[in-house]
Tab-separated table of C-alpha atoms and ligand atoms in Angstrom:
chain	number	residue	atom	x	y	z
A	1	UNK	CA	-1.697	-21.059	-31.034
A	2	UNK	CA	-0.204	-18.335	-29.652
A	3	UNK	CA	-1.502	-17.049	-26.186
A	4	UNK	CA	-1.877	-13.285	-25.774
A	5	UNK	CA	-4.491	-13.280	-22.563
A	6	UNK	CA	-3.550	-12.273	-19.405
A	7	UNK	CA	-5.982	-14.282	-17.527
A	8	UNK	CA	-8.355	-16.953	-17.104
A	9	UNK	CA	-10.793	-16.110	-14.660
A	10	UNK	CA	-13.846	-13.581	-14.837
A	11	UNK	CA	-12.175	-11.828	-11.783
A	12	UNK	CA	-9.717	-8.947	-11.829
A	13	UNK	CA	-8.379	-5.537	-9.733
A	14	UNK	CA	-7.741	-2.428	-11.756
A	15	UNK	CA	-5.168	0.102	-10.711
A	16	UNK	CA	-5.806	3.819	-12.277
A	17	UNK	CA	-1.901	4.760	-12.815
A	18	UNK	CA	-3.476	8.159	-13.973
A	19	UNK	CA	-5.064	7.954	-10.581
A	20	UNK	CA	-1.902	7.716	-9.036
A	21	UNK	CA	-0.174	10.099	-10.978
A	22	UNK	CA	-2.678	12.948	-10.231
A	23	UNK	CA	-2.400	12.000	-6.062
A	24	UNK	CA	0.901	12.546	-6.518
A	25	UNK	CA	0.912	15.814	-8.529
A	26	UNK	CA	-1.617	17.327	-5.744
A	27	UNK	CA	0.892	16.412	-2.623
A	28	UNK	CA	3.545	17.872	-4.907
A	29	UNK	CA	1.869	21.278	-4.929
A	30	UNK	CA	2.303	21.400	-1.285
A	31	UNK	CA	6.025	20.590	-1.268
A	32	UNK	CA	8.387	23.036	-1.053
A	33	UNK	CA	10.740	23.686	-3.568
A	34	UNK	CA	13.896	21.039	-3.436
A	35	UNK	CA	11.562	18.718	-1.091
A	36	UNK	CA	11.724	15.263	-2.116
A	37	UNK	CA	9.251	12.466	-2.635
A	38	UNK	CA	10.103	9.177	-1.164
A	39	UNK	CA	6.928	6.716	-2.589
A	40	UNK	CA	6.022	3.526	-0.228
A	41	UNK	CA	5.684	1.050	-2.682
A	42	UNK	CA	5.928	-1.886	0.457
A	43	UNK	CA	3.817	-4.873	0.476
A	44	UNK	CA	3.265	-5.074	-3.177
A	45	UNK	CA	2.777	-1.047	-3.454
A	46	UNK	CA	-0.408	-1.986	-0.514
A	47	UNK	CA	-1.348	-4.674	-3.194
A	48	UNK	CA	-1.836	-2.401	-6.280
A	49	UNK	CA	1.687	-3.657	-7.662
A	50	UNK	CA	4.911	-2.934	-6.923
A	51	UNK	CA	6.713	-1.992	-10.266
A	52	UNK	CA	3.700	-0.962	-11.674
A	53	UNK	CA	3.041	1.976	-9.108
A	54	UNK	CA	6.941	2.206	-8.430
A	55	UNK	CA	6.908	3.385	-12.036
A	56	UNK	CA	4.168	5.768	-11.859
A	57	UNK	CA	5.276	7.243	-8.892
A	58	UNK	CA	8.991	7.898	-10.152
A	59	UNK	CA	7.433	9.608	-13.707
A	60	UNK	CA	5.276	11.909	-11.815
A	61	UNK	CA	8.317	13.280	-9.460
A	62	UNK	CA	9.003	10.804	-6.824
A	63	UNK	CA	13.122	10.467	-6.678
A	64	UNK	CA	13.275	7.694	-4.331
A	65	UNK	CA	10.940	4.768	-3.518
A	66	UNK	CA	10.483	2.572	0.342
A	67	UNK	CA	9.812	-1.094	0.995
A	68	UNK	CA	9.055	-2.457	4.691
A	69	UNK	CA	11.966	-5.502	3.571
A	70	UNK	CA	15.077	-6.285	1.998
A	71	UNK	CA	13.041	-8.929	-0.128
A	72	UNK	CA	10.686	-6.663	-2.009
A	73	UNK	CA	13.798	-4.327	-2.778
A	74	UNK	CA	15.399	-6.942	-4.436
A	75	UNK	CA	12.226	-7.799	-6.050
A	76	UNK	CA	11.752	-4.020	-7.344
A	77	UNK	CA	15.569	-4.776	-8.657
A	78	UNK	CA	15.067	-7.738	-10.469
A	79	UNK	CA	12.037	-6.178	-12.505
A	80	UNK	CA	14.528	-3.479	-13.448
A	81	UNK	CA	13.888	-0.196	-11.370
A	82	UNK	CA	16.995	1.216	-10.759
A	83	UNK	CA	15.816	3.774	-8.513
A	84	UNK	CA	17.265	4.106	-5.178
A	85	UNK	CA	15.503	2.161	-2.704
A	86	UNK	CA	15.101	2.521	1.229
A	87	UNK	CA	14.085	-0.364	3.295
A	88	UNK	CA	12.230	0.757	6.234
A	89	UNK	CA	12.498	-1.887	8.823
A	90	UNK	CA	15.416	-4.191	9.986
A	91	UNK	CA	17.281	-6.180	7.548
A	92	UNK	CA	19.892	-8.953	9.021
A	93	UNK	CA	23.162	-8.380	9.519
A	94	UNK	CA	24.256	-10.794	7.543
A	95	UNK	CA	22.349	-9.825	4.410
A	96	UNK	CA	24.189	-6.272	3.927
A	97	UNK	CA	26.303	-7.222	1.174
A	98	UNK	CA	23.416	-8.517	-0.671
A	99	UNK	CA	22.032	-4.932	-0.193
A	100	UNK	CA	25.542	-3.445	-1.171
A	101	UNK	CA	25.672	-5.687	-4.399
A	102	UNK	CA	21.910	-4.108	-4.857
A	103	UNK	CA	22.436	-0.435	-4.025
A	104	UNK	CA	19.907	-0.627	-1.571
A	105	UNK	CA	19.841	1.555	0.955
A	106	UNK	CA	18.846	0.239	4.116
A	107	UNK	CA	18.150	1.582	7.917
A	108	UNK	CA	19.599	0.925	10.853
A	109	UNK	CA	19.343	1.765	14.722
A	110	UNK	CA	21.329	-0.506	16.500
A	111	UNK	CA	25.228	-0.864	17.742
A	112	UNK	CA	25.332	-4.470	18.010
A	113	UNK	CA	23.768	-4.985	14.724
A	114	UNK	CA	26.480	-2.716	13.025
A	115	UNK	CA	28.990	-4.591	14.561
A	116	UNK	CA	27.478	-7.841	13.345
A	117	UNK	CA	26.686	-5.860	10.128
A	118	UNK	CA	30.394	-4.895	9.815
A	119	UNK	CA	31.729	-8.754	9.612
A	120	UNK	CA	29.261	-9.559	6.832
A	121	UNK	CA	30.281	-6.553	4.552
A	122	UNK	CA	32.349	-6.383	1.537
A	123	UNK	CA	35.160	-4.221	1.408
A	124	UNK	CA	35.150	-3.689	-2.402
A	125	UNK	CA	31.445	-2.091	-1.898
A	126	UNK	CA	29.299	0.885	-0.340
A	127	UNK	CA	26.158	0.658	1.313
A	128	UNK	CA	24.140	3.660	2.148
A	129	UNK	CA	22.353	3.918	5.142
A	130	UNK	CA	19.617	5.723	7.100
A	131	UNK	CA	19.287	6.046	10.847
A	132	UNK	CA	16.132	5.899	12.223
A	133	UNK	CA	14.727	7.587	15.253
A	134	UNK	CA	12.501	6.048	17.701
A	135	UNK	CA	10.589	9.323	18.545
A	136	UNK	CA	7.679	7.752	20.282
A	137	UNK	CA	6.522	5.536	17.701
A	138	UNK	CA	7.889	2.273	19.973
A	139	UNK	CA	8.773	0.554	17.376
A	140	UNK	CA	12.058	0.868	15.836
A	141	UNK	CA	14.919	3.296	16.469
A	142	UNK	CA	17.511	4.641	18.155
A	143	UNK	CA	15.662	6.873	21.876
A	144	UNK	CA	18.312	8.907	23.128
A	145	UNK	CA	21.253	11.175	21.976
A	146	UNK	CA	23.696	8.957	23.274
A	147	UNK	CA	22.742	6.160	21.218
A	148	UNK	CA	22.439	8.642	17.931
A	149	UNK	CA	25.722	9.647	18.573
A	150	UNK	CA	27.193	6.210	19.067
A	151	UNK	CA	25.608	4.672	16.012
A	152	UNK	CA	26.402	7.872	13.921
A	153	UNK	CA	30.258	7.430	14.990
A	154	UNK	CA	30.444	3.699	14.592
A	155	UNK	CA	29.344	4.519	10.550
A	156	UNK	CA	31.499	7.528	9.868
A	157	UNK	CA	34.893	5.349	11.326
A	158	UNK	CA	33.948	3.003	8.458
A	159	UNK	CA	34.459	3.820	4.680
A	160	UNK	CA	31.810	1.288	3.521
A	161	UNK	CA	29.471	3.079	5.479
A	162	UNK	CA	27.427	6.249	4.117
A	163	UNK	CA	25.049	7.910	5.958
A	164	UNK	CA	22.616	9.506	3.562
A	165	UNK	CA	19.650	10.186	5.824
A	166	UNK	CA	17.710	9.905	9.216
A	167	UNK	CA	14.571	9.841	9.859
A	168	UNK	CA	11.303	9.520	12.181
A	169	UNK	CA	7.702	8.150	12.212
A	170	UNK	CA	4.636	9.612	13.173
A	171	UNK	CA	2.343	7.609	15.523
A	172	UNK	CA	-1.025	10.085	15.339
A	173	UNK	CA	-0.203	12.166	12.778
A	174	UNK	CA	-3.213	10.938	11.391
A	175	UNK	CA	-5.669	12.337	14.189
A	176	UNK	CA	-7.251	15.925	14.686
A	177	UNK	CA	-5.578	16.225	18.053
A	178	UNK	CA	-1.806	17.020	17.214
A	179	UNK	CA	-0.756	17.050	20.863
A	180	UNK	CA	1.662	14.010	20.765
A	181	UNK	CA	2.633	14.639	17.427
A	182	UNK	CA	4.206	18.087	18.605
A	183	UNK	CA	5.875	15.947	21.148
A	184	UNK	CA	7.447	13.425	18.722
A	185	UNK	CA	8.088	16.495	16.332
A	186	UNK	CA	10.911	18.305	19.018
A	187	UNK	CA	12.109	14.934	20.461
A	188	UNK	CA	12.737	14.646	16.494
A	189	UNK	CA	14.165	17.984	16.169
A	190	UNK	CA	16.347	17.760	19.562
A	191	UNK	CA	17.685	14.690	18.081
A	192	UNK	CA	18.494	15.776	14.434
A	193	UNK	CA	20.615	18.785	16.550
A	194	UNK	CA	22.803	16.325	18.554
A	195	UNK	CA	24.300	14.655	15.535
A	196	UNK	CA	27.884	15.628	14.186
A	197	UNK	CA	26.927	15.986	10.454
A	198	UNK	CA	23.709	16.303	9.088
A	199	UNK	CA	22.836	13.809	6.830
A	200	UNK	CA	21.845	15.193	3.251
A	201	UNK	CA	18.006	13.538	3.609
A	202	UNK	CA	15.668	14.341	6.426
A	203	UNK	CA	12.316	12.777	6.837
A	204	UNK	CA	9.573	12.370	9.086
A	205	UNK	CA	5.898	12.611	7.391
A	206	UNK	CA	4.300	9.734	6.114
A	207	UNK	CA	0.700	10.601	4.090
A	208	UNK	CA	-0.789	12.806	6.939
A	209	UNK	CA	1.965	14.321	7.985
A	210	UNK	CA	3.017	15.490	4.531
A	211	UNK	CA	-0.989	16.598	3.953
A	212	UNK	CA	-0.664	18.250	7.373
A	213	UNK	CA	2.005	19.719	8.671
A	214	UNK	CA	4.466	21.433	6.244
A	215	UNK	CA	6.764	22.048	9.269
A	216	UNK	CA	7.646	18.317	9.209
A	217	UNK	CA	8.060	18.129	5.453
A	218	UNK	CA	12.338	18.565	6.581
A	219	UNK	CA	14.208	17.609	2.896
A	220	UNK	CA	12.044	14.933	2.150
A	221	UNK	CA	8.471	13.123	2.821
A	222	UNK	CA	7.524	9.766	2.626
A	223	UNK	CA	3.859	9.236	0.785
A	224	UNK	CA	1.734	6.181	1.194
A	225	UNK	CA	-2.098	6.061	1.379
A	226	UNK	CA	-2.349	9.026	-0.324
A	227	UNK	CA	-0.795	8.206	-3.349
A	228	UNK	CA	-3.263	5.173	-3.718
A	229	UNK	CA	-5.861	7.990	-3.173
A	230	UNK	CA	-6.987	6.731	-0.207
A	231	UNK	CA	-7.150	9.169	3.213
A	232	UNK	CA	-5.054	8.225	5.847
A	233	UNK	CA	-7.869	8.186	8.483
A	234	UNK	CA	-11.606	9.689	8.429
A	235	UNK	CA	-11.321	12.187	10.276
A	236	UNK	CA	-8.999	14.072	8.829
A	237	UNK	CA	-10.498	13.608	5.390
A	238	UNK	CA	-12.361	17.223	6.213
A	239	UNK	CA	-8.631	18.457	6.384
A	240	UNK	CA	-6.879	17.176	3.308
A	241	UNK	CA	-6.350	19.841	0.529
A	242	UNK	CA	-6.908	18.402	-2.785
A	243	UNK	CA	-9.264	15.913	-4.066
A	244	UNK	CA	-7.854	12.173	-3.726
A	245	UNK	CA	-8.862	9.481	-6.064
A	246	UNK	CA	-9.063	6.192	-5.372
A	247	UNK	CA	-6.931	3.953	-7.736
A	248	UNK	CA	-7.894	0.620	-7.132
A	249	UNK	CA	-11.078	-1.344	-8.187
A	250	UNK	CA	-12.278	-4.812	-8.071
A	251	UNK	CA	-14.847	-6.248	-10.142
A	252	UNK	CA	-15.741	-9.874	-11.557
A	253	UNK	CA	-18.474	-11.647	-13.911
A	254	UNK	CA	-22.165	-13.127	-13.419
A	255	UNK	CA	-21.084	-16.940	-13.873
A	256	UNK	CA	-24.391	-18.355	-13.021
A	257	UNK	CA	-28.035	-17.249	-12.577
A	258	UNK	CA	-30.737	-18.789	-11.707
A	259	UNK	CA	-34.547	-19.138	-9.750
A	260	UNK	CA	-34.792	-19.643	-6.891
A	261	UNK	CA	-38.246	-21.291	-5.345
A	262	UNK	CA	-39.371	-19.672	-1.979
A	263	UNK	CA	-37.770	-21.730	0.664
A	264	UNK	CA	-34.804	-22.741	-1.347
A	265	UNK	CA	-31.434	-22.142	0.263
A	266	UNK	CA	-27.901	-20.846	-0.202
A	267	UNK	CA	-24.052	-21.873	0.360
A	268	UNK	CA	-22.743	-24.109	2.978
A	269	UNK	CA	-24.619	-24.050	6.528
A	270	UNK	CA	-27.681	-23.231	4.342
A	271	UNK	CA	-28.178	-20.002	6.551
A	272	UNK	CA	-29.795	-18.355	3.962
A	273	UNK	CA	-33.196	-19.082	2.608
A	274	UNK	CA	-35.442	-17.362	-0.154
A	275	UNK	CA	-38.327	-15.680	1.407
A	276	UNK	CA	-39.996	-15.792	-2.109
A	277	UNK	CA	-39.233	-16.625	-5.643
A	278	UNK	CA	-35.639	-15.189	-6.113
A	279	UNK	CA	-33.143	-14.403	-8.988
A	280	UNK	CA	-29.218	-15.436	-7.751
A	281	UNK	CA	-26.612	-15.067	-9.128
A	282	UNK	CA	-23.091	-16.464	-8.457
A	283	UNK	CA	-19.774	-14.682	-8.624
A	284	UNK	CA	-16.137	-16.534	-9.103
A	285	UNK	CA	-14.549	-14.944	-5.661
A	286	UNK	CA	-13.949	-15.800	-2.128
A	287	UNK	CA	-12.065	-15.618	0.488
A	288	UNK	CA	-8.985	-17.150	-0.792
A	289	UNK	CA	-9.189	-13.930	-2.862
A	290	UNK	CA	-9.373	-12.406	0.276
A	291	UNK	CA	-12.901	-11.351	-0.496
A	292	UNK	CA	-13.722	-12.707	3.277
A	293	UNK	CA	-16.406	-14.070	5.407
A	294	UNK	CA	-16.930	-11.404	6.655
A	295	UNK	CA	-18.054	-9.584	4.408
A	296	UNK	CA	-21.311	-11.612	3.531
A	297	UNK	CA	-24.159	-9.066	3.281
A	298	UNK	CA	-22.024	-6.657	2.035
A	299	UNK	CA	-23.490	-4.798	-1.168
A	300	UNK	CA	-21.983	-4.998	-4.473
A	301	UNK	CA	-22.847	-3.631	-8.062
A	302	UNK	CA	-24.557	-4.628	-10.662
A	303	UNK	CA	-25.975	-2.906	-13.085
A	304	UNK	CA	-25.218	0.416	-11.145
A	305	UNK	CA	-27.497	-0.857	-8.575
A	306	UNK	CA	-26.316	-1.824	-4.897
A	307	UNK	CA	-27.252	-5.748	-4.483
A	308	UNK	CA	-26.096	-8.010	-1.661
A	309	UNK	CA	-23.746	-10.731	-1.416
A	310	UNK	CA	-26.382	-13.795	0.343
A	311	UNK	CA	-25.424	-17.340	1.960
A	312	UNK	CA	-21.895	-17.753	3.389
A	313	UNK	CA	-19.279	-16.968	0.959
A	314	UNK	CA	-16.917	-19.850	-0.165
A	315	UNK	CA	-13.468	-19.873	-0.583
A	316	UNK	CA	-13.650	-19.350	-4.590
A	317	UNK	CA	-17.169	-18.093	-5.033
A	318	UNK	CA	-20.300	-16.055	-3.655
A	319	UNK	CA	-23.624	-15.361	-4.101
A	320	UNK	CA	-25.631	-12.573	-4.689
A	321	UNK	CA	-29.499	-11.730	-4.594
A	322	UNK	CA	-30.434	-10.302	-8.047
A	323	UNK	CA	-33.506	-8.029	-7.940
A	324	UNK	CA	-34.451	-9.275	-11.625
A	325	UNK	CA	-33.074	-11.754	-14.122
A	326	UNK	CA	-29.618	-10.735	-15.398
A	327	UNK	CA	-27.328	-12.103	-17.966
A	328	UNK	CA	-24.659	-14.408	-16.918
A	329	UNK	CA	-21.359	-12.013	-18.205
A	330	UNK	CA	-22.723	-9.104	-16.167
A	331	UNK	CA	-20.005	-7.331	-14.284
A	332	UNK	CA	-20.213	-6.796	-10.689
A	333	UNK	CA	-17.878	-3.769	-8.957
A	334	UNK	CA	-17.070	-5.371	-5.835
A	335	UNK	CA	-14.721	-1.846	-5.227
A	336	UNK	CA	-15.235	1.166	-7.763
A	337	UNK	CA	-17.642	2.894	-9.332
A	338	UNK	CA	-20.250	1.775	-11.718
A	339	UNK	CA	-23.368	3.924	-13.249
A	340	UNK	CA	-22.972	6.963	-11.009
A	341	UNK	CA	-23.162	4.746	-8.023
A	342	UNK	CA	-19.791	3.756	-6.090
A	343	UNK	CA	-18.481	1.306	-3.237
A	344	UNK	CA	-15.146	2.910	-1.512
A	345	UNK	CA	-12.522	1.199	0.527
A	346	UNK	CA	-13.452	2.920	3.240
A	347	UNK	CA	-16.991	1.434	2.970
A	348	UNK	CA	-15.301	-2.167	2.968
A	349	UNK	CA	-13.061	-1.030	5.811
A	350	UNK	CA	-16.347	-0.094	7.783
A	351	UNK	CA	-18.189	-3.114	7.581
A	352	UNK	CA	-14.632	-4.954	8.323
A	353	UNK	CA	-14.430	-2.514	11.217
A	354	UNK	CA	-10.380	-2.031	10.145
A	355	UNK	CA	-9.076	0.874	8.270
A	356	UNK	CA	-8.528	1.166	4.323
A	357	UNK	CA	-4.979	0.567	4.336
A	358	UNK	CA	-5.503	-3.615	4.759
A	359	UNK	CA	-8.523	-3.785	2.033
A	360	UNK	CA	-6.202	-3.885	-0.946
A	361	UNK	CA	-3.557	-5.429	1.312
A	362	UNK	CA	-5.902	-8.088	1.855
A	363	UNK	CA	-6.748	-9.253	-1.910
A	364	UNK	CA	-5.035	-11.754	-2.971
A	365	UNK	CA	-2.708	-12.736	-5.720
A	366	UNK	CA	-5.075	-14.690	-7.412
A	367	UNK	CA	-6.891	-11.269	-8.253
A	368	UNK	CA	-5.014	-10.428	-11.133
A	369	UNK	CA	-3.942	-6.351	-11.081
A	370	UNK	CA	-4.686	-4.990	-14.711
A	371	UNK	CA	-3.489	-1.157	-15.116
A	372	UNK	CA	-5.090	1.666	-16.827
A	373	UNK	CA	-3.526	4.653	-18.503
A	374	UNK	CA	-4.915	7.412	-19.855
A	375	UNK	CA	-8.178	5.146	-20.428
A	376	UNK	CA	-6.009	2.533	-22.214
A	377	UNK	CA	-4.949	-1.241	-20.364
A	378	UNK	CA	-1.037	-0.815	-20.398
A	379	UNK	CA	1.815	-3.187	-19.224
A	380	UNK	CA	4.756	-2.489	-17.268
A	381	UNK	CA	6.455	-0.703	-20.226
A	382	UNK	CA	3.276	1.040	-20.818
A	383	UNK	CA	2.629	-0.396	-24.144
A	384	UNK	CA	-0.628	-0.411	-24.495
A	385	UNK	CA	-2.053	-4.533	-24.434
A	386	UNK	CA	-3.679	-5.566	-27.313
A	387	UNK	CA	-5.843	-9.046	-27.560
B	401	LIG	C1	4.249	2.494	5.760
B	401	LIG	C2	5.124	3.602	6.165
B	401	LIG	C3	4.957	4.874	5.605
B	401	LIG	C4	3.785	5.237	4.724
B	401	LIG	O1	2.708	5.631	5.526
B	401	LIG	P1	1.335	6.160	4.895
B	401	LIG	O2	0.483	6.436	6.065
B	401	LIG	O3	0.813	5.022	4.063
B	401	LIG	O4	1.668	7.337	4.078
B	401	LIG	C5	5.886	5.844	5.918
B	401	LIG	N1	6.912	5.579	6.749
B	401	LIG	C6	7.088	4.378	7.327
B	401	LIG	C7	8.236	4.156	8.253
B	401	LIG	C8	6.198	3.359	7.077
B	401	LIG	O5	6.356	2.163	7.656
């Protein structure tokens, strides 16, 4: 018999590629002519799918796409996106051919890692690079002019070598006070000025930055969060200027549901105890999921109405306190929307007291990711799936 499902389980994330698309189309309206998009599709596209949003993002105007590693480049490669890539932290030295043979471009910073770089490399091949600033970020990145200069020479004395861009990172561009972002923005600036050539791609903004301050747009901005539809911090959500909409949603199925006498308990530790004749119902996800402990008593949907998640929740499954009897097959929005009502990331990210970025970071691979196109589930290729 021939198999055409996608998955066994009564628990799935959907990504809204139409979603995606129209985040993309409003940061484009605030790009200037020429300006390119570079789209951060790193850890699994921030666990809505790499190829899948990769894809989006390059239909809807994005020329170039970033990763955090060499790994998920070569991942993006193998599932046949030819796009140029930029990894945006270190590779090893002795992986640069590997990233030649790939064409992907990758970013470097430091002297002695060029001149390990430069034993490893093929001579037959190019690799293009970017050079990254440490403007007060503390992470990565060359500090002073001197070192700019140094690393910018040791590439241009080597043909195999092509700088195509340098760039910066913000570390509060994402907060209403912009004082040390002006800082980073002329130690940026300054820096750019003290290099020989200018590289043809400039970039500094990541989501806020690109939302916030056209004057650090340079050639080219680098778009995250926002893309997903998700802010980059509350309080600049007052600030941003179009409507962002949140692509990613998690629901799964009523598996079980039954009564509970008063005094009856729930889960391991039995911490939770019926303070009357209840209706529970059970859920197939847990923390492997990364549905966490933590987040027992948070509220979920069902049947448009908020109910909450009761007992300790396992590592596969979790309970929930019903307010009435409802059919086993019942799906529960863990994440979305669901009869006018809704449950955000940022209302997960509250009660997790972390930010939205690590909520869909956080589920798991055993979710499977279906997609959504104009209404319709589609597959990579965006055929539409039929079963
Ligand atoms: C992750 C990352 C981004 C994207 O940031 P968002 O806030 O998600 O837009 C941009 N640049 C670098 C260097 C990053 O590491």
């Amino acid at each position: 018999m021939e198999d055409q499902a996608l998955f066994y389980r009564d628990t799935w994330a959907e990504v809204d590629l139409d979603s995606v698309a129209a985040n993309i189309n409003g940061l484009k309206t605030l790009l200037a002519k020429g300006t390119q998009m570079i789209a951060v599709v790193k850890a699994n596209a921030y666990g809505h799918g790499d190829a899948q949003i990769a894809e989006t993002a390059l239909e809807s105007g994005a020329s170039y796409l970033a990763v955090a590693f060499l790994d998920e480049a070569i991942a993006l490669r193998k599932k046949g996106i030819a796009a140029p890539i930029l990894v945006l932290g270190a590779s090893r030295a002795q992986d640069i051919s590997i990233a030649a043979k790939h064409e992907i471009t990758l970013t470097v910073f430091q002297e002695e890692w060029l001149l390990e770089a430069k034993k490893y490399m093929t001579n037959d091949l190019q690799v293009k690079v970017h050079i990254k600033i440490d403007s007060g970020m503390g992470r990565i990145g060359v500090k002073t002019p001197d070192e700019l200069q140094s690393v910018e020479q040791m590439l241009r004395e080597d043909g195999r070598f092509l700088i195509e861009g340098v760039f910066t990172h913000f570390a509060t561009a994402d907060e209403l006070d912009n004082s040390y972002y002006q800082r980073q923005l002329t130690q940026f600036n300054e820096m750019v000025h003290s290099m020989k050539e200018k590289p043809e791609l400039i970039h500094a903004s990541n989501s806020a930055a690109a939302l916030r301050h056209p004057e650090a747009h340079f050639n080219a901005v680098r778009m995250g969060i926002a893309m997903y539809g998700l802010t980059p911090s509350i309080e600049i959500e007052p600030e941003i200027p179009f409507p962002l909409k949140e692509a990613f949603s998690l629901h799964s199925k009523l598996i079980h549901v039954k009564r509970l006498r008063k005094g009856e308990k729930v889960s391991y530790g039995a911490t939770y105890e019926a303070t009357e004749d209840e209706w529970i119902g059970t859920i197939p996800i847990g923390y492997a999921d990364g549905w966490i402990r933590r987040l027992q008593g948070q509220e979920v949907l069902v049947e448009g109405m908020k109910v909450p998640i009761v007992g300790r929740i396992c590592m596969d499954q979790c309970m929930l306190k019903l307010p009435f009897h409802v059919p086993v097959g019942t799906v529960v929005t863990l994440i979305g929307k669901q009869k006018g009502n809704q449950i955000s990331i940022n209302d997960i990210a509250a009660r997790l007291q972390t930010i939205n970025y690590e909520v869909p970071c956080i589920i798991s691979n055993r979710v499977p990711r279906i997609y959504r196109k104009s209404g319709r589930m589609v597959d990579m290729k965006n055929s539409i799936l039929s079963y």
